[in-house]
XYZ file of C-alpha atoms in Angstrom:
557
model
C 0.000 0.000 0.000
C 0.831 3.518 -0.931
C 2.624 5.469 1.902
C 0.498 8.494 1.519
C -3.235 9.305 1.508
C -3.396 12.432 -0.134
C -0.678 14.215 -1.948
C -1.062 17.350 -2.726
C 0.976 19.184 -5.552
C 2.197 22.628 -5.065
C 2.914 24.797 -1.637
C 1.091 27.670 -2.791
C -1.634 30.056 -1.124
C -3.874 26.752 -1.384
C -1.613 23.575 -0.841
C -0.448 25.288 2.738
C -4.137 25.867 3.975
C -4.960 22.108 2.374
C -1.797 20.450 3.697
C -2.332 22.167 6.718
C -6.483 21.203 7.145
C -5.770 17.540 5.775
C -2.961 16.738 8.064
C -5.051 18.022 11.099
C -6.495 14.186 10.972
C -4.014 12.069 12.621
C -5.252 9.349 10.699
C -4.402 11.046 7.250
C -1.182 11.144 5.872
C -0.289 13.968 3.601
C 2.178 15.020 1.374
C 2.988 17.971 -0.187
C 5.419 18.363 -3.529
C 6.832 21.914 -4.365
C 9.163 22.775 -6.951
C 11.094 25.896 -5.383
C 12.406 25.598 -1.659
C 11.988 27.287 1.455
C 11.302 31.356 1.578
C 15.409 31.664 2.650
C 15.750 35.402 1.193
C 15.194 38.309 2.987
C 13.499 40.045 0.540
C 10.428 37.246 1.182
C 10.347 38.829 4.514
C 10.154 42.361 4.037
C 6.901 43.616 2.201
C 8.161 46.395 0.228
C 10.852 43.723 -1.503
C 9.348 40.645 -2.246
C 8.693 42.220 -6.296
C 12.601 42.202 -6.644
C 12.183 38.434 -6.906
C 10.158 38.522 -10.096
C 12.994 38.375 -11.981
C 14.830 35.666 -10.069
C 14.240 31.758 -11.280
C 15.027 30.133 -7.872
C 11.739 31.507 -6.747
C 9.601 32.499 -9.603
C 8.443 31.071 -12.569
C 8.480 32.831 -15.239
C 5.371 32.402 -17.571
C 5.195 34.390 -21.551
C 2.209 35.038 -22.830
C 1.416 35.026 -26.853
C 2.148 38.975 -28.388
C -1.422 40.484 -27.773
C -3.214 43.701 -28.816
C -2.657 46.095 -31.593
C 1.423 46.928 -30.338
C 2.101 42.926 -30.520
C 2.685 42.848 -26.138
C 4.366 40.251 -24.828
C 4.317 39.832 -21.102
C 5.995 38.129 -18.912
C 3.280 36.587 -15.542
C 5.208 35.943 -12.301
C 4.320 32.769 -10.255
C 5.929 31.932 -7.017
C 8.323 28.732 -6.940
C 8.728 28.639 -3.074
C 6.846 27.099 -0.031
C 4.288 30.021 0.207
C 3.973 30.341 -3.833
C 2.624 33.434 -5.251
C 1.666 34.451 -1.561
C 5.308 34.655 -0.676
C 6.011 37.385 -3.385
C 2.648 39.440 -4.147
C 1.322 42.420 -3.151
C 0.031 41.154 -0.166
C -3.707 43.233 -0.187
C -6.311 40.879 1.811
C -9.542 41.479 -0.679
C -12.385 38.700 0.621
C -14.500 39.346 -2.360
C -17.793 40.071 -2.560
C -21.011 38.078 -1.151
C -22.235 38.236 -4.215
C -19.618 36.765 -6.300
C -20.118 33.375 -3.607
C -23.598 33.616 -3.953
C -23.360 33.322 -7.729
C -21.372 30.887 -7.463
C -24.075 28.828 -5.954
C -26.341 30.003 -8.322
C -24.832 28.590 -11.032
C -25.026 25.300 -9.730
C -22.188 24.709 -7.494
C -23.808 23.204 -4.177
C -22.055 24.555 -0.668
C -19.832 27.997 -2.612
C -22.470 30.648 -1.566
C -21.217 33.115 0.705
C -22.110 31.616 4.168
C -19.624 28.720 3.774
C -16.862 30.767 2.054
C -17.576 33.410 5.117
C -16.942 30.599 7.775
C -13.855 29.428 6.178
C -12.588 33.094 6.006
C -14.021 33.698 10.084
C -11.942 30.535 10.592
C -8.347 31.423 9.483
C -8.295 34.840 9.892
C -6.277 37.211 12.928
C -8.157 40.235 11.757
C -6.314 43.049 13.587
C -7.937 46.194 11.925
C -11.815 45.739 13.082
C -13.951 43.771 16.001
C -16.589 43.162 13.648
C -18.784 39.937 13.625
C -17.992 39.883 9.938
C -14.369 38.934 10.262
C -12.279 36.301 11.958
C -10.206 36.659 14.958
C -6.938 34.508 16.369
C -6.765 32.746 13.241
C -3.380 31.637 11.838
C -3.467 34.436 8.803
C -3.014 37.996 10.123
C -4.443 40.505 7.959
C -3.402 44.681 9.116
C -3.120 48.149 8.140
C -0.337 50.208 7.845
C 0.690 51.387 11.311
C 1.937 55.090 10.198
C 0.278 55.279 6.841
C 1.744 58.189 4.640
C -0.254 61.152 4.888
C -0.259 61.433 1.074
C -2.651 58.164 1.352
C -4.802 59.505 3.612
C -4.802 62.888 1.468
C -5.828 60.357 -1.359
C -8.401 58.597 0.467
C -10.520 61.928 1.670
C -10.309 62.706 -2.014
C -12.056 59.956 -3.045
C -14.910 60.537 -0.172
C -15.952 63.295 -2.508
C -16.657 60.688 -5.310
C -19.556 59.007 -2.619
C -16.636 56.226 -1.639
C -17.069 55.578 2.165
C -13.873 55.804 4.687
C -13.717 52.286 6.202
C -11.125 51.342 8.470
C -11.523 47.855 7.420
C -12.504 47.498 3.580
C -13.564 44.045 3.985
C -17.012 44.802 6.367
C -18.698 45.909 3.405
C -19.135 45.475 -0.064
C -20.430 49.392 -0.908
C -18.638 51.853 -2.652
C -15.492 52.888 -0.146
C -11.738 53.664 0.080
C -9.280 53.430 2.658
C -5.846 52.329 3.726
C -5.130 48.808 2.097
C -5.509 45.560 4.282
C -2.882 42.917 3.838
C -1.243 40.046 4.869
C 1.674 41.591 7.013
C 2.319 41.255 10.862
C 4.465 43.232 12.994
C 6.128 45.032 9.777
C 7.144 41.461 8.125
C 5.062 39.184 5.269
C 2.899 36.571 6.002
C 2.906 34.526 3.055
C 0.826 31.079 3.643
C 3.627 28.810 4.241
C 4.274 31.289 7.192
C 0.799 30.790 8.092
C -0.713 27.742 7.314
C 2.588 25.558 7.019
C 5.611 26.127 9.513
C 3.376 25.855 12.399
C 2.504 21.904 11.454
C 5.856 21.305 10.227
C 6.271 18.645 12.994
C 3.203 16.450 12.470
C 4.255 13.103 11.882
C 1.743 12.422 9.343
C 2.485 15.368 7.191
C 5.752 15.749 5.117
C 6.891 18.286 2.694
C 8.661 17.615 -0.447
C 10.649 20.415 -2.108
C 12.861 21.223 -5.105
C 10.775 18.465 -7.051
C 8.722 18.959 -10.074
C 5.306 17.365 -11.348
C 5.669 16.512 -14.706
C 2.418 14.343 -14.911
C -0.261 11.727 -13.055
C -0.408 8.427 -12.852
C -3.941 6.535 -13.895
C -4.725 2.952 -13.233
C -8.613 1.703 -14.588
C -9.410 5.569 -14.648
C -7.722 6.466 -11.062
C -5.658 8.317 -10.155
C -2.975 7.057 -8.229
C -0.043 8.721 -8.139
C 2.368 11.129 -10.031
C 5.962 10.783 -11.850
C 7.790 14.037 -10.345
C 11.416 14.810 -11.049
C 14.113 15.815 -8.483
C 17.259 17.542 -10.783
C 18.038 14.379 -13.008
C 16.153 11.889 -10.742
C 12.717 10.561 -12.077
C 10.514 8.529 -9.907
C 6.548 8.009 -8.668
C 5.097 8.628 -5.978
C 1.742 7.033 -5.134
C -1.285 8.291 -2.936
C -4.127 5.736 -1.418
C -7.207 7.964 -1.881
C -6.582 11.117 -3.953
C -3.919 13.507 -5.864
C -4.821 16.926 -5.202
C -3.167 19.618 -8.045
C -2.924 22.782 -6.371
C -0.668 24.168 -9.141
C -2.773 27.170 -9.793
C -4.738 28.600 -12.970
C -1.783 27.889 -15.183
C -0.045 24.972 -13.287
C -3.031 23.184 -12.864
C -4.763 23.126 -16.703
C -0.970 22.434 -17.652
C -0.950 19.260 -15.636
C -4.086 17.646 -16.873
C -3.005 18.122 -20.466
C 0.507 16.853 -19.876
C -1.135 13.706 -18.876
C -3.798 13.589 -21.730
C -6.912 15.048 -19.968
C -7.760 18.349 -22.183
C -8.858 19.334 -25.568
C -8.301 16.641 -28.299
C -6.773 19.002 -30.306
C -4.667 20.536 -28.100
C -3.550 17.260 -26.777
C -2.871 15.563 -30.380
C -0.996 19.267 -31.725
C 1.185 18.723 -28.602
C 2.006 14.870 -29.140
C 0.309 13.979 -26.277
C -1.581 10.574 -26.320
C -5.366 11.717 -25.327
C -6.347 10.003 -22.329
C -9.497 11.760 -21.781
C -10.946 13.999 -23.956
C -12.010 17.534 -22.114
C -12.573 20.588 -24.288
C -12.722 23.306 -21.045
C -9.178 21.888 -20.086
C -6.989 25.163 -19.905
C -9.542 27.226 -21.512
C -11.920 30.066 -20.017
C -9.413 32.006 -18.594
C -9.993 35.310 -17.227
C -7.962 37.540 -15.437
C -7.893 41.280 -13.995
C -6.193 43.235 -16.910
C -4.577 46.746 -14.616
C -5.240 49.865 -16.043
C -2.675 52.173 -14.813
C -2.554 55.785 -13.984
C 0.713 58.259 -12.958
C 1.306 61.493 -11.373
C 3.912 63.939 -10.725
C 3.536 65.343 -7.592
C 4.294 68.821 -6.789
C 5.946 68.362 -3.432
C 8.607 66.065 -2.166
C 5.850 63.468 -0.490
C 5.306 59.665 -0.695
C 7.654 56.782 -0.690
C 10.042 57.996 -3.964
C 12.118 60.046 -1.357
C 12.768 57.397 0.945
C 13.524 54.606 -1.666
C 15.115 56.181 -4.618
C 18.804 57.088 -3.136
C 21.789 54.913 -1.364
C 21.454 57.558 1.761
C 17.402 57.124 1.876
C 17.421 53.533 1.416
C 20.009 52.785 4.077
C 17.755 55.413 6.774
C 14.757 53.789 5.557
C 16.317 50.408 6.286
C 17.807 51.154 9.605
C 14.305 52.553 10.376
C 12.546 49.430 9.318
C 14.975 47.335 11.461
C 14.658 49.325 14.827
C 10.774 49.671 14.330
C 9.371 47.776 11.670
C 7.646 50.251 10.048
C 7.916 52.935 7.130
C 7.464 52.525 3.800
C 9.634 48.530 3.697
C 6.590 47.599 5.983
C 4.032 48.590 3.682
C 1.793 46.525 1.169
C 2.212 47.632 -2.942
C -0.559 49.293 -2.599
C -1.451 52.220 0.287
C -4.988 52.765 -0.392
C -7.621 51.124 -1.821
C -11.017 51.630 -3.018
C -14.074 50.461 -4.622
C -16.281 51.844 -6.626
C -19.285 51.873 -9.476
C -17.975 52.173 -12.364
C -21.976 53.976 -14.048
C -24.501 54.832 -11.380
C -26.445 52.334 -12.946
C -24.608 49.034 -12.284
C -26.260 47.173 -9.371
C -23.104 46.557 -7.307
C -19.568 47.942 -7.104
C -17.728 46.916 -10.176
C -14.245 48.722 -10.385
C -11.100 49.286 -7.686
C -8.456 51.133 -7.604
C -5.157 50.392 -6.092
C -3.041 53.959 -5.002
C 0.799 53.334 -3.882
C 3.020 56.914 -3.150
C 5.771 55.536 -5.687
C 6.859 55.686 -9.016
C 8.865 53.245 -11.048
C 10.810 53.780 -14.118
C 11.864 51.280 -17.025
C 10.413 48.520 -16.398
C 9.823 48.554 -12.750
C 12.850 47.951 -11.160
C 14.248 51.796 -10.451
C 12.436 53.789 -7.907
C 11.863 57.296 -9.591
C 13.584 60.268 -7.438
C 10.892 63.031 -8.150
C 7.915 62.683 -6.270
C 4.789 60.661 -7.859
C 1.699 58.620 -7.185
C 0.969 55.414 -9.015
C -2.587 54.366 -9.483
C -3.795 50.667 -10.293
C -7.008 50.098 -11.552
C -9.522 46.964 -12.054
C -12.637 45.771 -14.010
C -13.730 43.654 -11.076
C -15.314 40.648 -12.971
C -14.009 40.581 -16.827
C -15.771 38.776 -19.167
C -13.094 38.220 -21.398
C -12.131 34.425 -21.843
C -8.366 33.740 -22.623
C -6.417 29.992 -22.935
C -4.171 28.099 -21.633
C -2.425 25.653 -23.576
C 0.829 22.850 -23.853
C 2.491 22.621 -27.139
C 4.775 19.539 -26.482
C 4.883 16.950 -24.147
C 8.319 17.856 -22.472
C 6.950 19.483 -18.700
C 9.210 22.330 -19.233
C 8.522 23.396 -22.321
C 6.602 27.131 -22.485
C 3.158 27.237 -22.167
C 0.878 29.098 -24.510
C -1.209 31.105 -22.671
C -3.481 34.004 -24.647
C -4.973 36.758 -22.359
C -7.498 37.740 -25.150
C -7.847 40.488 -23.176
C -10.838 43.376 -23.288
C -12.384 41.156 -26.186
C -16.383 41.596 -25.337
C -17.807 45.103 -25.150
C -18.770 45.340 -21.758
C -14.672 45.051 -20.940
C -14.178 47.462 -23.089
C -16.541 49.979 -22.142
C -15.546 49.318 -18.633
C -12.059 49.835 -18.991
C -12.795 53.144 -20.334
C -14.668 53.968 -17.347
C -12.218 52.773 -14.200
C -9.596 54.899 -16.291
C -11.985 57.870 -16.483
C -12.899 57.409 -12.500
C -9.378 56.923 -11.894
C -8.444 60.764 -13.476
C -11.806 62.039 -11.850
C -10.441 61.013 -8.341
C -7.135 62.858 -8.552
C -9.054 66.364 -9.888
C -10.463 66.129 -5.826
C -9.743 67.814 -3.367
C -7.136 67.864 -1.561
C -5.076 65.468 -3.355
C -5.781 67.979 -6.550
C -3.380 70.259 -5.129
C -0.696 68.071 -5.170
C -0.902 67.174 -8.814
C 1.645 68.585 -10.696
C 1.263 66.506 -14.010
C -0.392 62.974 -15.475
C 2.551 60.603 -16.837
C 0.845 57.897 -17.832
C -1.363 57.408 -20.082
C -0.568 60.994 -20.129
C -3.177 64.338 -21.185
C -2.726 63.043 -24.739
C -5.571 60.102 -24.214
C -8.406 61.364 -24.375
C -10.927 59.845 -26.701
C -11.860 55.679 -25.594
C -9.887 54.600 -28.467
C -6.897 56.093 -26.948
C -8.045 54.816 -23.448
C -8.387 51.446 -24.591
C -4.831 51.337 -26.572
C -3.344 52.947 -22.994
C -5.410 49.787 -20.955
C -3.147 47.343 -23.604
C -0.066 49.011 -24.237
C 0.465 50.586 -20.681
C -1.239 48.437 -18.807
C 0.085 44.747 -16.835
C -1.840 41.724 -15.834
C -3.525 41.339 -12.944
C -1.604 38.739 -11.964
C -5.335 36.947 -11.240
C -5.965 34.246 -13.640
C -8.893 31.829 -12.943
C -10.945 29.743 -14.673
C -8.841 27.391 -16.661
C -10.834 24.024 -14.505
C -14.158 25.548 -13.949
C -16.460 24.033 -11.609
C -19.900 23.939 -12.380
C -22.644 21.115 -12.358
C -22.861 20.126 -16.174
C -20.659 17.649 -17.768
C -18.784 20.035 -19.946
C -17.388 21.667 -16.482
C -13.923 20.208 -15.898
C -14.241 19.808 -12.279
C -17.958 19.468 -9.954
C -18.879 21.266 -7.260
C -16.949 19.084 -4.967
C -13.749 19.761 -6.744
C -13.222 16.450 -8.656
C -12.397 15.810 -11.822
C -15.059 14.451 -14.347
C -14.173 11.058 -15.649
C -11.075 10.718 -13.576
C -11.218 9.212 -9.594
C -9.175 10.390 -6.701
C -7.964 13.182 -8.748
C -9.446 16.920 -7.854
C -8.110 20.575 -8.536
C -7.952 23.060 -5.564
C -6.843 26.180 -6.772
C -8.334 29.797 -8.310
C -8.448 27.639 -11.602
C -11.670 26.197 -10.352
C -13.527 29.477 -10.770
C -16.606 29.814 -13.314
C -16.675 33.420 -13.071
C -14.211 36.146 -11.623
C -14.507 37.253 -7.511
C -14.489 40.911 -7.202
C -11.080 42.275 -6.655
C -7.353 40.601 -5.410
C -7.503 36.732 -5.272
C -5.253 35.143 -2.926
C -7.645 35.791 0.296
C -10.185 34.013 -1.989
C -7.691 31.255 -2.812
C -6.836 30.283 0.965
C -10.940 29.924 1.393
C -11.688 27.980 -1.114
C -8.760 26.177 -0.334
C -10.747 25.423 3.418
C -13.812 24.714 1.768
C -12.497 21.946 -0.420
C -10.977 20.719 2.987
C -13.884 20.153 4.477
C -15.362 18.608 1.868
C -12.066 15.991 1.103
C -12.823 15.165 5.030
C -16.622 14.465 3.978
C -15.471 12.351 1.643
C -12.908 10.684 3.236
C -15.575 9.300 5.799
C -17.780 7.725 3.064
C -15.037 5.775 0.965
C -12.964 2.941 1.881
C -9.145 2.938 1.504
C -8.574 0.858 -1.381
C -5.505 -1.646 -1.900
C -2.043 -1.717 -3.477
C -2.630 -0.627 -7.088
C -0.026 -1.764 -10.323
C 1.803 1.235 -11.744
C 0.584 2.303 -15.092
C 4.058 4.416 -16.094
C 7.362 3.226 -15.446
C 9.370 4.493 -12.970
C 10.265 3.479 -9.326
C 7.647 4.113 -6.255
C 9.817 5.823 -3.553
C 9.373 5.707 -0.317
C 10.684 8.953 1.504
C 12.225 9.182 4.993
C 11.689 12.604 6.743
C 14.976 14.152 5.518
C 14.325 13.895 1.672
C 11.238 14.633 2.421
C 12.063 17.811 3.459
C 14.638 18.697 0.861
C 17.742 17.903 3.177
C-alpha cells in the first residue's frame, strides 16, 4: 500500500491551507510536492521587496504570454516557486471578495460555494487586527493589518475619493459598498505573512504530514481511470510517488490546466498538436481564462511626499532600512498598494464593479528603479471581466513554455468598462485635496483622451492582474472540468484546488479568496474521506520506481 493518503501538488496560497487542514487528521497522511524551496531570502520577509524576486528563477516562474493587442505585447506573468507560492512574493492586499460573487457561485449550480460557507472558512483562518466586527475572523493563523503610520499622502488620497460618494472604512472588507481606505494585507508586525508562514511552519512537525521540495510534477499516474499517483522529477532523478485515496493539483490557474493536459486530460486538439496521447478527452481543459487586466494611472507630484524620497537614493534607502529594522515600520513595511477603493464604475450598475489600487511611488523602465521626483501610481480593475483567454501545452516535455493568450478586453462590456475605471481613476485625482498636489499625469498621459486612446493605454500601458482563474471551472454540467466538490469528471481520486476552479471572476485581489476555497475543499475531502474505503495496493501504469521517503528527503535535506 501507498505510503500516503493524499498528496497534494504545489505549496502555494492553497496547498499550505490544504496540507495544513488535511494533516489536522491524525489518521491522514499527507504530502505535499513543491518545486522551489523554502522562503530563505530576505526580501520574502520584508513587504516592500518581495517584487525584486520577479525576476529571479530560484523563486519564480516565469510564464510568456502570446504577443497580444494592436502593439504585438508580450508579457511576462510571475508565479511563485517557493513554499508560500505566489503568496510569498505578491502584493500582499487581503480582498475577501464580494457576497455576491459566492452567492453566484451557488447560483450557477455549485452546491455549498455561496457566501455563508466561504464566510466561515474566512471567520476561521483569519487574525483580523484592523476591526472587532462579527464579519471577520479573529486569532486565526493568517493575520491581515493596516499600515501602522500610513503616509499622509494616502490619507490625502483617500478623503479625495470621499468626494466621489466612496465611504472611509477602516476595514474594507465589512462591506461590499462603494469605499476607500488604507489597504488591508497580509503583514504582521512590519514582516510578510505569506501562507507557508501561516498555514505551514506551524505543522511542520506532524508526523503524518511531510513536505517535499525542489521536485517537479511533470504528470499523473492513472490505473482503470484512477488516479494514483504522479511521476515528479528531483534535478536528473525521475521517480513516482503514489497516494491511497486522492492527488490533489494545487498548481494554480496555469499549473493546474498544464498538468491535466501533460497527462492527456484536455482538448483533443490541443492534446494531439502537442504529441500527447489523449487520455481523456475535455474541451474546457486550460480554456476560459480570465484575469484582472490593470489599467494604470501616474502622477507627478508637486511636493517632495510619498515613498520615492525614501527609496530612490543609497542615503534614503540605508535610513529607511535602519528605520525598518529598529521599528518595523515605514514605507519597507508597507503593502504595494497604500490605499484602496471600490467603486461603481456607471450609477447604474447594481453593485460595485471597479477598484483602484493607489501606492506613493513611481517606477521607471520597467519597474525595477524607484523614480527620485515625487509621484503617485494608481492601479485600476474591471472587477469581474468577461473576457475568456487559454491556456495551452504545445509539447509533451513538462518544461517546455506554455501558450497562454490573455485575449484580453475582447467583449464590449470590458471594453466599455475599462474606459470607465480609467476615467474614474483621473476624476479622483481632480479632488480635493489630493488635486493640489498634482503637478502633471505621466501615464497614459493628457494626450488620451478619446476611448480609443483609453483602450490602446489599458493594452499598451497596462500589466496583468496577476489573477488568472478559470482554466478548470467548476460547475454542475458535464462540460465543467471539475464538480462542485472539486473532482475531476471522468477521472477518480484526482481533484483541482486552486483559483483555476472558478466559473466566473470574484471581485477584486484573489489570494484571500484562494486560501478559502482552499478550506472549503478541505472540508469537503474530510466528507469524503468518511464515506469511501481505503482501497488496496494498485499496479503502476508508467514506469518508474515508487519511492518511499524518509523525513529528511522529504524535506529537501
Amino acid at each position: 500500500m501507498a505510503e500516503f493518503d493524499y498528496i497534494v501538488l504545489g505549496g502555494g496560497s492553497a496547498g499550505c491551507v490544504l496540507a495544513n487542514r488535511l494533516s489536522a487528521d491524525p489518521r491522514d497522511r499527507v504530502l505535499l510536492v513543491e518545486a522551489g524551496g523554502r522562503a530563505w531570502s530576505p526580501y520574502l520577509r520584508v513587504p516592500k521587496l518581495g517584487s525584486r524576486l520577479f525576476h529571479d528563477p530560484r523563486y519564480v516562474w516565469h510564464h510568456h504570454t502570446v504577443p497580444f493587442g494592436p502593439d504585438a505585447v508580450t508579457e511576462m506573468w510571475p508565479r511563485g516557486k517557493v513554499l508560500g507560492g505566489s503568496s510569498a512574493v505578491n502584493g500582499m492586499v487581503y480582498n475577501r471578495g464580494q457576497r455576491a460573487d459566492f452567492d453566484e457561485l451557488e447560483r450557477l449550480g455549485n452546491r455549498g460555494w455561496g457566501w455563508n460557507e466561504i464566510a466561515a472558512a474566512y471567520r476561521g483562518f483569519e487574525n483580523n487586527t484592523i476591526s472587532r466586527s462579527r464579519t471577520c475572523g479573529r486569532g486565526g493563523e493568517l493575520t491581515i493589518s493596516v499600515v501602522r503610520d500610513p503616509d499622509p499622502i494616502a490619507l490625502t488620497a483617500a478623503s479625495a475619493g470621499t468626494r466621489l460618494g466612496m465611504r472611509y472604512l477602516e476595514d474594507l472588507n465589512e462591506s461590499d459598498e462603494p469605499r476607500i481606505g488604507l489597504a488591508p494585507a497580509t503583514i504582521h508586525r512590519g514582516r510578510r505573512v505569506s501562507a507557508a508562514t501561516a498555514f505551514l511552519n506551524p505543522v511542520r512537525s506532524r508526523p503524518n504530514l511531510r513536505v517535499m521540495t525542489g521536485v517537479t510534477v511533470e504528470r499523473l499516474v492513472f490505473e482503470r481511470g484512477r488516479a494514483t499517483g504522479v511521476v515528479v522529477r528531483r534535478g536528473t532523478s525521475t521517480f513516482v510517488l503514489k497516494t491511497n485515496l486522492e492527488v490533489v493539483s494545487c498548481l494554480g490557474a496555469l499549473g493546474s490546466p498544464k498538468l491535466l493536459q501533460l497527462s492527456g486530460i484536455g482538448p483533443r486538439d490541443v492534446l494531439m498538436s502537442a504529441g500527447v496521447p489523449v487520455y481523456l478527452d475535455r474541451d474546457n481543459v486550460g480554456m476560459r481564462m480570465r484575469d484582472h487586466r490593470t489599467l494604470v494611472n501616474t502622477y507627478r507630484l508637486n511636493r517632495d511626499v510619498g515613498h520615492n524620497r525614501h527609496l530612490a537614493s543609497i542615503p534614503a534607502k540605508i535610513g529607511t532600512a535602519v528605520k525598518y529594522a529598529a521599528t518595523g515600520r515605514g514605507p519597507l513595511a508597507a503593502p504595494t498598494g497604500d490605499v484602496l477603493a471600490f467603486f461603481k464604475t456607471d450609477p447604474d450598475q447594481p453593485r460595485v464593479d471597479g477598484q483602484v489600487l493607489i501606492t506613493a511611488l513611481t517606477l521607471a523602465g520597467d519597474g525595477g528603479r524607484v523614480e527620485r521626483l515625487p509621484g503617485l501610481s494608481c492601479m485600476g480593475e474591471i472587477l469581474r471581466p468577461t473576457s475568456e483567454g487559454s491556456v495551452r501545452i504545445s509539447s509533451p516535455d513538462p518544461d517546455h513554455p506554455l501558450t497562454i493568450d490573455p485575449n484580453y478586453l475582447s467583449t464590449a462590456y470590458d471594453r466599455v468598462a475599462a474606459v470607465r475605471v480609467l476615467r474614474t481613476m483621473r476624476e479622483l485625482f481632480e479632488q480635493s485635496p489630493i488635486a493640489g498636489l498634482v503637478d502633471a499625469e505621466l501615464s497614459p498621459g493628457i494626450g488620451a483622451q478619446s476611448d480609443d486612446e483609453l483602450l490602446h493605454a489599458a493594452i499598451a500601458q497596462g500589466q496583468t492582474g496577476f489573477h488568472a482563474i478559470g482554466t478548470c471551472a467548476m460547475g454542475p454540467r458535464d462540460d465543467a472540468v471539475v464538480d462542485d466538490a472539486l473532482r475531476v469528471r471522468g477521472i477518480d481520486g484526482l481533484r483541482v484546488v486552486d483559483l483555476s476552479i472558478l466559473p466566473i471572476m470574484v471581485s477584486g485581489n484573489t489570494n484571500a479568496p484562494a486560501m478559502a476555497m482552499a478550506a472549503r475543499a478541505a472540508d469537503l475531502i474530510r466528507s469524503d474521506r468518511d464515506a469511501v474505503a481505503v482501497p488496496g495496493p494498485l499496479e503502476l501504469s508508467q514506469p518508474g520506481p515508487t519511492v518511499r521517503l524518509s523525513a529528511g528527503v522529504a524535506d529537501g535535506r
